[in-house]
Amino acid sequence: MKALRFNGDVLVTGANSMEYLKKIKYNKAFIVTGGQSMFKSGVINKVKEYLGNDEERIFVYSGIGKNPTTEEVKKGIESIKKFEPDLVVAVGGGSPIDAAKIIALIYEYPELNVETLTKSILPEKRYKTKFVAIPSTSGTASEVTNVSVLTYEDINLKLGIKSPSLRPDIAILDGNIPMTLPYNIAAETGMDALTHAIEAYINKTSDDFTEVLAKGAIEGLIEWLPISCNNKDIESRQKVHNYQSMAGMAFSNSGLGMVHGISHAFGGKYNLAHGLTNAIILPYAMKYNSRDKEVFKKFEKLSTAVGFNIIEKVESLNKELGIAGCIKDAGISEEDFNRDYDLLVENSMCGSTVANPIKIDIEVMKKLVKTVYNGTEIDY
């Protein structure tokens, strides 16, 4: 028996779908967002407008970075406790949505501690707030998942926190919002989504439902991501927005793999963008995992579907989108890498690496970490 859940109560999609906010009844709304992009683009003002523009009933907590930290979340918890809302609206990339998940959870369950969330048994539901997620980037699919990723600065590591109570109640996929994404962010977040879809598709716990969602997302992203980056038109941006959410629905049920384990190690240490590190690591992990017979067969199916060898296609897509070929080319110096190597290896063994189709031991990980940093061939 397997219990599957693909999103919260409602998923609203399409251009101008943010107007759905007008239908939500609330007493006080707590909006969580990142830096300035959602203000400059006018999205925050739109959210306020659709919620009624009542300043006494709306509070905006901003400043969540690209890799949300425990300190940013703690400050948000302090603010939400003072404001006492019954509606939480997360607007922006995966980072503010992930942060808002934890802020809303601990607001309702103050006995929980941010530092010990990864080791705690978390509540199954929230009752105090309605939670709306409005993504501005097309990658993390945090709007439909039961996962939040936080950076624990004391250990230089990004850790995933899982619970059904973290899944937003309402997801709004408004294609107008990612229209403002610059080329590199659209490319990196899109490759993040492709990583989610591929790792979900080859995961050993994948099932009929997640396989179809993941495979559909892979085919859709390979076709529409380059168009979205280059043309920046509403059709392609909405398509990528939808496909990335499908990838999230798949991986939140099936799990991921070592791309995310290694990515979180590098991202947590060097504050690299998550989509960028995933994109860099993905083809190396695909090559290594293809030695598994089941994975190899699935890659053959994907190759037939897209008309190219799927691993070569991912590599060429990275090049086409201007993604660095290795972590070194992303700006991490050899001095820093050599100094931090043992920590990176240790941290890469954590998180989603344990769910990789091929079990990875420490000796193999030592080689993999060097491979993705230097961009060398996998010959082991």
Tab-separated table of C-alpha atoms in Angstrom:
chain	number	residue	atom	x	y	z
A	1	MET	CA	0.000	0.000	0.000
A	2	LYS	CA	1.227	3.475	-0.881
A	3	ALA	CA	-0.443	6.756	0.069
A	4	LEU	CA	0.154	9.491	-2.514
A	5	ARG	CA	-0.480	13.232	-2.274
A	6	PHE	CA	0.259	15.557	-5.166
A	7	ASN	CA	-0.759	19.006	-3.899
A	8	GLY	CA	-2.775	20.753	-1.206
A	9	ASP	CA	-6.452	21.647	-1.475
A	10	VAL	CA	-6.346	23.695	-4.685
A	11	LEU	CA	-3.926	24.311	-7.557
A	12	VAL	CA	-4.764	27.336	-9.706
A	13	THR	CA	-2.902	27.799	-12.983
A	14	GLY	CA	-2.823	30.206	-15.905
A	15	ALA	CA	-2.072	33.847	-16.648
A	16	ASN	CA	-3.674	36.189	-14.096
A	17	SER	CA	-4.520	33.279	-11.788
A	18	MET	CA	-3.221	35.330	-8.864
A	19	GLU	CA	-6.658	36.951	-8.874
A	20	TYR	CA	-7.784	33.812	-7.035
A	21	LEU	CA	-6.603	35.626	-3.885
A	22	LYS	CA	-9.798	37.706	-4.071
A	23	LYS	CA	-11.779	34.596	-3.127
A	24	ILE	CA	-9.911	33.940	0.116
A	25	LYS	CA	-11.523	35.081	3.338
A	26	TYR	CA	-9.185	36.033	6.172
A	27	ASN	CA	-8.738	38.297	9.167
A	28	LYS	CA	-4.993	38.980	8.922
A	29	ALA	CA	-2.538	38.068	6.169
A	30	PHE	CA	1.209	37.539	6.692
A	31	ILE	CA	3.146	37.787	3.419
A	32	VAL	CA	6.622	36.230	3.172
A	33	THR	CA	8.946	37.181	0.308
A	34	GLY	CA	12.615	37.539	-0.636
A	35	GLY	CA	14.584	40.681	-1.408
A	36	GLN	CA	13.417	43.439	-3.724
A	37	SER	CA	12.432	41.653	-6.940
A	38	MET	CA	8.784	41.035	-5.986
A	39	PHE	CA	8.453	44.657	-4.887
A	40	LYS	CA	10.071	46.063	-8.030
A	41	SER	CA	7.976	43.897	-10.330
A	42	GLY	CA	4.796	45.049	-8.605
A	43	VAL	CA	3.799	41.536	-7.520
A	44	ILE	CA	3.624	42.386	-3.802
A	45	ASN	CA	1.368	45.352	-4.568
A	46	LYS	CA	-0.843	43.070	-6.646
A	47	VAL	CA	-1.062	40.575	-3.787
A	48	LYS	CA	-2.071	43.361	-1.426
A	49	GLU	CA	-4.600	44.665	-3.942
A	50	TYR	CA	-6.256	41.269	-4.380
A	51	LEU	CA	-6.347	40.843	-0.606
A	52	GLY	CA	-8.141	44.162	-0.200
A	53	ASN	CA	-5.309	46.658	0.423
A	54	ASP	CA	-6.056	46.894	4.146
A	55	GLU	CA	-2.691	47.850	5.688
A	56	GLU	CA	-3.848	47.018	9.198
A	57	ARG	CA	-4.677	43.478	8.152
A	58	ILE	CA	-1.630	42.817	5.956
A	59	PHE	CA	2.014	42.476	7.058
A	60	VAL	CA	4.965	41.841	4.708
A	61	TYR	CA	8.027	40.011	6.026
A	62	SER	CA	10.830	40.276	3.458
A	63	GLY	CA	14.552	39.628	3.153
A	64	ILE	CA	14.718	35.852	2.728
A	65	GLY	CA	17.957	35.045	0.871
A	66	LYS	CA	18.515	32.590	-1.973
A	67	ASN	CA	19.449	29.913	0.559
A	68	PRO	CA	17.155	30.577	3.554
A	69	THR	CA	18.922	30.323	6.887
A	70	THR	CA	17.688	29.353	10.314
A	71	GLU	CA	18.282	32.931	11.498
A	72	GLU	CA	16.033	34.387	8.768
A	73	VAL	CA	13.344	31.913	9.731
A	74	LYS	CA	13.654	32.739	13.445
A	75	LYS	CA	13.131	36.426	12.737
A	76	GLY	CA	10.077	35.559	10.683
A	77	ILE	CA	8.697	33.488	13.552
A	78	GLU	CA	9.090	36.449	15.904
A	79	SER	CA	7.195	38.681	13.451
A	80	ILE	CA	4.347	36.264	12.788
A	81	LYS	CA	3.786	35.675	16.499
A	82	LYS	CA	3.350	39.410	17.043
A	83	PHE	CA	0.998	39.829	14.074
A	84	GLU	CA	-1.127	36.701	14.704
A	85	PRO	CA	-2.467	36.055	11.170
A	86	ASP	CA	-4.831	33.358	9.951
A	87	LEU	CA	-3.468	33.528	6.385
A	88	VAL	CA	0.134	33.074	5.218
A	89	VAL	CA	1.014	34.007	1.634
A	90	ALA	CA	4.479	33.066	0.383
A	91	VAL	CA	5.525	34.949	-2.764
A	92	GLY	CA	8.779	34.471	-4.645
A	93	GLY	CA	11.225	31.694	-5.388
A	94	GLY	CA	11.554	28.438	-3.514
A	95	SER	CA	13.509	30.113	-0.732
A	96	PRO	CA	10.766	32.373	0.681
A	97	ILE	CA	8.214	29.588	0.204
A	98	ASP	CA	10.437	27.141	2.104
A	99	ALA	CA	11.029	29.706	4.840
A	100	ALA	CA	7.311	30.467	5.083
A	101	LYS	CA	6.563	26.770	5.556
A	102	ILE	CA	8.684	26.615	8.693
A	103	ILE	CA	7.506	30.020	9.937
A	104	ALA	CA	3.869	28.928	9.659
A	105	LEU	CA	4.572	25.556	11.271
A	106	ILE	CA	6.364	26.911	14.341
A	107	TYR	CA	3.824	29.736	14.674
A	108	GLU	CA	1.228	27.035	15.197
A	109	TYR	CA	3.486	24.686	17.177
A	110	PRO	CA	5.778	26.975	19.247
A	111	GLU	CA	7.175	24.021	21.158
A	112	LEU	CA	9.131	23.074	18.010
A	113	ASN	CA	12.704	24.311	17.635
A	114	VAL	CA	14.252	25.335	14.303
A	115	GLU	CA	17.601	23.754	15.226
A	116	THR	CA	16.097	20.340	15.921
A	117	LEU	CA	13.435	20.107	13.183
A	118	THR	CA	15.361	17.511	11.190
A	119	LYS	CA	15.392	15.214	14.228
A	120	SER	CA	11.841	15.881	15.422
A	121	ILE	CA	8.561	14.124	14.764
A	122	LEU	CA	6.537	16.870	13.105
A	123	PRO	CA	2.761	17.391	13.248
A	124	GLU	CA	0.735	16.044	10.328
A	125	LYS	CA	-1.483	19.124	9.890
A	126	ARG	CA	-1.804	22.845	10.416
A	127	TYR	CA	-5.066	24.297	11.704
A	128	LYS	CA	-4.214	27.895	12.594
A	129	THR	CA	-3.472	29.309	9.137
A	130	LYS	CA	-4.449	28.926	5.504
A	131	PHE	CA	-1.219	28.763	3.473
A	132	VAL	CA	-0.978	30.110	-0.099
A	133	ALA	CA	2.194	29.691	-2.189
A	134	ILE	CA	2.779	31.825	-5.290
A	135	PRO	CA	6.089	30.896	-6.980
A	136	SER	CA	7.939	33.488	-9.028
A	137	THR	CA	10.550	31.062	-10.336
A	138	SER	CA	9.920	27.849	-12.242
A	139	GLY	CA	12.058	25.293	-10.486
A	140	THR	CA	11.665	24.241	-6.884
A	141	ALA	CA	7.938	23.335	-6.955
A	142	SER	CA	7.863	24.169	-3.265
A	143	GLU	CA	4.250	25.260	-3.782
A	144	VAL	CA	3.145	21.601	-4.020
A	145	THR	CA	5.697	19.724	-1.914
A	146	ASN	CA	5.845	18.639	1.711
A	147	VAL	CA	9.496	19.667	1.953
A	148	SER	CA	11.354	22.738	3.182
A	149	VAL	CA	15.113	23.170	2.735
A	150	LEU	CA	16.993	25.352	5.220
A	151	THR	CA	20.668	26.250	5.459
A	152	TYR	CA	22.143	25.425	8.843
A	153	GLU	CA	25.058	27.827	8.913
A	154	ASP	CA	26.718	26.255	11.954
A	155	ILE	CA	27.379	23.075	9.957
A	156	ASN	CA	27.544	24.654	6.466
A	157	LEU	CA	24.847	22.349	5.174
A	158	LYS	CA	21.400	22.576	3.601
A	159	LEU	CA	18.968	20.096	5.110
A	160	GLY	CA	15.528	19.039	3.983
A	161	ILE	CA	12.656	18.961	6.454
A	162	LYS	CA	9.649	16.801	5.544
A	163	SER	CA	6.097	16.742	6.825
A	164	PRO	CA	2.570	16.795	5.338
A	165	SER	CA	1.997	19.930	7.425
A	166	LEU	CA	4.503	21.797	5.233
A	167	ARG	CA	2.521	21.426	2.016
A	168	PRO	CA	0.733	24.691	1.075
A	169	ASP	CA	-3.060	24.571	0.940
A	170	ILE	CA	-3.298	26.650	-2.231
A	171	ALA	CA	-0.744	26.813	-5.056
A	172	ILE	CA	-1.062	29.588	-7.633
A	173	LEU	CA	0.879	29.131	-10.890
A	174	ASP	CA	0.488	32.502	-12.590
A	175	GLY	CA	2.629	32.609	-15.734
A	176	ASN	CA	2.770	36.400	-15.631
A	177	ILE	CA	5.000	36.358	-12.551
A	178	PRO	CA	8.028	34.475	-13.998
A	179	MET	CA	7.875	36.766	-17.048
A	180	THR	CA	10.298	39.055	-15.206
A	181	LEU	CA	12.920	36.335	-14.678
A	182	PRO	CA	16.305	37.156	-16.235
A	183	TYR	CA	17.800	34.566	-18.585
A	184	ASN	CA	20.241	32.989	-16.112
A	185	ILE	CA	17.663	32.584	-13.352
A	186	ALA	CA	15.104	31.105	-15.760
A	187	ALA	CA	17.787	28.684	-16.988
A	188	GLU	CA	19.040	27.630	-13.549
A	189	THR	CA	15.618	27.197	-11.985
A	190	GLY	CA	14.413	25.324	-15.058
A	191	MET	CA	17.328	22.909	-14.774
A	192	ASP	CA	16.482	22.520	-11.095
A	193	ALA	CA	13.033	21.339	-12.184
A	194	LEU	CA	14.525	18.968	-14.757
A	195	THR	CA	16.751	17.510	-12.028
A	196	HIS	CA	13.696	16.936	-9.829
A	197	ALA	CA	11.899	15.173	-12.660
A	198	ILE	CA	14.823	12.947	-13.655
A	199	GLU	CA	15.714	11.957	-10.099
A	200	ALA	CA	12.068	11.191	-9.343
A	201	TYR	CA	11.734	9.144	-12.550
A	202	ILE	CA	14.713	6.869	-11.796
A	203	ASN	CA	14.119	6.595	-8.052
A	204	LYS	CA	13.553	2.998	-6.917
A	205	THR	CA	10.370	4.015	-5.074
A	206	SER	CA	8.806	5.531	-8.190
A	207	ASP	CA	5.341	4.238	-9.109
A	208	ASP	CA	2.873	4.444	-12.002
A	209	PHE	CA	1.654	7.918	-11.009
A	210	THR	CA	5.017	9.540	-10.280
A	211	GLU	CA	6.609	7.982	-13.371
A	212	VAL	CA	4.028	9.540	-15.673
A	213	LEU	CA	4.265	12.943	-13.990
A	214	ALA	CA	8.072	12.872	-13.986
A	215	LYS	CA	8.387	11.659	-17.585
A	216	GLY	CA	5.875	14.256	-18.773
A	217	ALA	CA	7.768	16.987	-16.940
A	218	ILE	CA	11.077	15.860	-18.452
A	219	GLU	CA	9.724	15.909	-21.999
A	220	GLY	CA	7.971	19.229	-21.440
A	221	LEU	CA	10.960	20.953	-19.866
A	222	ILE	CA	13.407	19.769	-22.513
A	223	GLU	CA	11.098	21.178	-25.199
A	224	TRP	CA	9.970	24.415	-23.560
A	225	LEU	CA	12.814	25.548	-21.270
A	226	PRO	CA	15.101	26.863	-24.058
A	227	ILE	CA	12.114	28.632	-25.649
A	228	SER	CA	11.174	30.163	-22.292
A	229	CYS	CA	14.712	31.436	-21.710
A	230	ASN	CA	15.191	32.828	-25.203
A	231	ASN	CA	11.724	34.098	-26.152
A	232	LYS	CA	10.421	35.093	-22.730
A	233	ASP	CA	6.816	34.777	-23.920
A	234	ILE	CA	3.796	34.003	-21.768
A	235	GLU	CA	3.053	30.628	-23.392
A	236	SER	CA	6.498	29.147	-22.746
A	237	ARG	CA	6.839	30.690	-19.280
A	238	GLN	CA	3.474	29.224	-18.261
A	239	LYS	CA	4.425	25.835	-19.730
A	240	VAL	CA	7.674	25.678	-17.747
A	241	HIS	CA	5.834	26.908	-14.644
A	242	ASN	CA	3.392	24.015	-14.981
A	243	TYR	CA	5.956	21.335	-15.783
A	244	GLN	CA	8.170	22.270	-12.839
A	245	SER	CA	5.165	21.835	-10.555
A	246	MET	CA	4.508	18.377	-12.018
A	247	ALA	CA	8.125	17.483	-11.268
A	248	GLY	CA	7.547	18.574	-7.680
A	249	MET	CA	4.436	16.439	-7.392
A	250	ALA	CA	6.499	13.468	-8.557
A	251	PHE	CA	9.556	13.878	-6.348
A	252	SER	CA	7.594	14.693	-3.201
A	253	ASN	CA	6.167	11.177	-3.478
A	254	SER	CA	9.096	9.215	-4.886
A	255	GLY	CA	12.156	11.021	-3.523
A	256	LEU	CA	15.313	12.306	-5.233
A	257	GLY	CA	18.949	11.161	-5.382
A	258	MET	CA	22.591	12.042	-5.071
A	259	VAL	CA	22.401	15.155	-7.271
A	260	HIS	CA	20.583	16.858	-4.422
A	261	GLY	CA	22.823	15.373	-1.749
A	262	ILE	CA	25.979	16.731	-3.400
A	263	SER	CA	24.255	19.965	-4.414
A	264	HIS	CA	23.213	20.730	-0.845
A	265	ALA	CA	26.801	20.186	0.330
A	266	PHE	CA	28.240	22.704	-2.161
A	267	GLY	CA	25.316	25.110	-1.850
A	268	GLY	CA	25.374	25.061	1.937
A	269	LYS	CA	29.105	25.745	2.057
A	270	TYR	CA	29.466	28.346	-0.705
A	271	ASN	CA	25.948	29.839	-0.932
A	272	LEU	CA	25.684	28.768	-4.577
A	273	ALA	CA	22.260	28.898	-6.199
A	274	HIS	CA	20.542	25.529	-5.850
A	275	GLY	CA	19.437	25.310	-9.477
A	276	LEU	CA	22.955	26.040	-10.686
A	277	THR	CA	24.600	23.298	-8.613
A	278	ASN	CA	21.889	20.802	-9.559
A	279	ALA	CA	22.329	21.595	-13.248
A	280	ILE	CA	26.098	21.134	-13.049
A	281	ILE	CA	25.952	17.850	-11.138
A	282	LEU	CA	23.011	16.266	-13.019
A	283	PRO	CA	24.811	14.840	-16.112
A	284	TYR	CA	27.623	13.379	-13.988
A	285	ALA	CA	25.103	11.646	-11.717
A	286	MET	CA	23.137	10.394	-14.725
A	287	LYS	CA	26.273	8.818	-16.183
A	288	TYR	CA	27.107	7.118	-12.909
A	289	ASN	CA	23.553	5.912	-12.243
A	290	SER	CA	23.127	4.566	-15.789
A	291	ARG	CA	25.186	1.499	-14.817
A	292	ASP	CA	22.101	0.323	-12.928
A	293	LYS	CA	20.005	-1.872	-15.268
A	294	GLU	CA	16.644	-0.358	-14.311
A	295	VAL	CA	17.956	3.184	-14.617
A	296	PHE	CA	19.568	2.372	-17.960
A	297	LYS	CA	16.230	1.105	-19.314
A	298	LYS	CA	14.450	4.239	-18.125
A	299	PHE	CA	17.081	6.433	-19.769
A	300	GLU	CA	16.542	4.470	-23.004
A	301	LYS	CA	12.790	5.250	-22.799
A	302	LEU	CA	13.540	8.931	-22.261
A	303	SER	CA	15.999	8.938	-25.167
A	304	THR	CA	13.314	7.504	-27.440
A	305	ALA	CA	10.773	10.054	-26.203
A	306	VAL	CA	12.985	13.129	-26.775
A	307	GLY	CA	14.724	11.817	-29.897
A	308	PHE	CA	18.256	12.106	-28.470
A	309	ASN	CA	20.460	10.264	-25.999
A	310	ILE	CA	19.037	11.724	-22.806
A	311	ILE	CA	22.387	12.213	-21.029
A	312	GLU	CA	23.895	13.925	-24.052
A	313	LYS	CA	20.734	16.022	-24.328
A	314	VAL	CA	21.069	17.238	-20.741
A	315	GLU	CA	24.731	18.098	-21.353
A	316	SER	CA	23.927	20.025	-24.533
A	317	LEU	CA	21.021	21.772	-22.812
A	318	ASN	CA	23.366	22.966	-20.062
A	319	LYS	CA	25.765	24.343	-22.669
A	320	GLU	CA	22.939	25.985	-24.619
A	321	LEU	CA	21.675	27.688	-21.454
A	322	GLY	CA	25.138	28.890	-20.409
A	323	ILE	CA	25.431	26.632	-17.352
A	324	ALA	CA	28.985	26.065	-16.087
A	325	GLY	CA	30.431	22.642	-16.871
A	326	CYS	CA	31.747	22.025	-13.378
A	327	ILE	CA	31.705	23.559	-9.897
A	328	LYS	CA	35.164	25.037	-10.427
A	329	ASP	CA	33.858	27.029	-13.382
A	330	ALA	CA	31.048	28.334	-11.157
A	331	GLY	CA	33.652	30.353	-9.268
A	332	ILE	CA	34.831	28.152	-6.400
A	333	SER	CA	38.616	28.345	-6.082
A	334	GLU	CA	40.860	25.277	-5.843
A	335	GLU	CA	42.189	26.609	-2.553
A	336	ASP	CA	38.710	26.701	-1.042
A	337	PHE	CA	37.760	23.337	-2.507
A	338	ASN	CA	40.895	21.580	-1.248
A	339	ARG	CA	40.445	23.124	2.203
A	340	ASP	CA	36.807	22.063	2.404
A	341	TYR	CA	37.067	18.757	0.544
A	342	ASP	CA	36.580	16.413	3.504
A	343	LEU	CA	33.579	18.402	4.743
A	344	LEU	CA	32.047	18.434	1.263
A	345	VAL	CA	32.414	14.668	0.972
A	346	GLU	CA	30.930	14.090	4.407
A	347	ASN	CA	27.972	16.398	3.756
A	348	SER	CA	27.375	14.945	0.283
A	349	MET	CA	26.611	11.601	1.910
A	350	CYS	CA	23.614	13.155	3.684
A	351	GLY	CA	20.071	13.931	2.608
A	352	SER	CA	18.833	12.620	-0.731
A	353	THR	CA	22.024	10.672	-1.449
A	354	VAL	CA	20.638	7.853	0.704
A	355	ALA	CA	17.763	7.466	-1.797
A	356	ASN	CA	20.012	7.270	-4.869
A	357	PRO	CA	19.230	4.315	-7.190
A	358	ILE	CA	22.766	3.046	-6.600
A	359	LYS	CA	23.956	3.055	-3.003
A	360	ILE	CA	26.960	5.363	-2.716
A	361	ASP	CA	29.759	4.579	-0.281
A	362	ILE	CA	32.274	7.089	1.034
A	363	GLU	CA	35.072	6.012	-1.335
A	364	VAL	CA	32.892	6.545	-4.404
A	365	MET	CA	31.687	9.875	-3.035
A	366	LYS	CA	35.274	11.067	-2.669
A	367	LYS	CA	35.688	10.514	-6.405
A	368	LEU	CA	32.310	12.004	-7.321
A	369	VAL	CA	32.958	15.229	-5.403
A	370	LYS	CA	36.266	15.677	-7.258
A	371	THR	CA	34.590	14.834	-10.549
A	372	VAL	CA	31.827	17.433	-10.289
A	373	TYR	CA	34.311	20.043	-9.086
A	374	ASN	CA	36.934	19.497	-11.800
A	375	GLY	CA	34.656	18.355	-14.615
A	376	THR	CA	36.540	15.114	-15.238
A	377	GLU	CA	35.156	11.945	-16.802
A	378	ILE	CA	33.604	9.195	-14.691
A	379	ASP	CA	35.905	6.200	-15.197
A	380	TYR	CA	35.312	4.417	-11.911
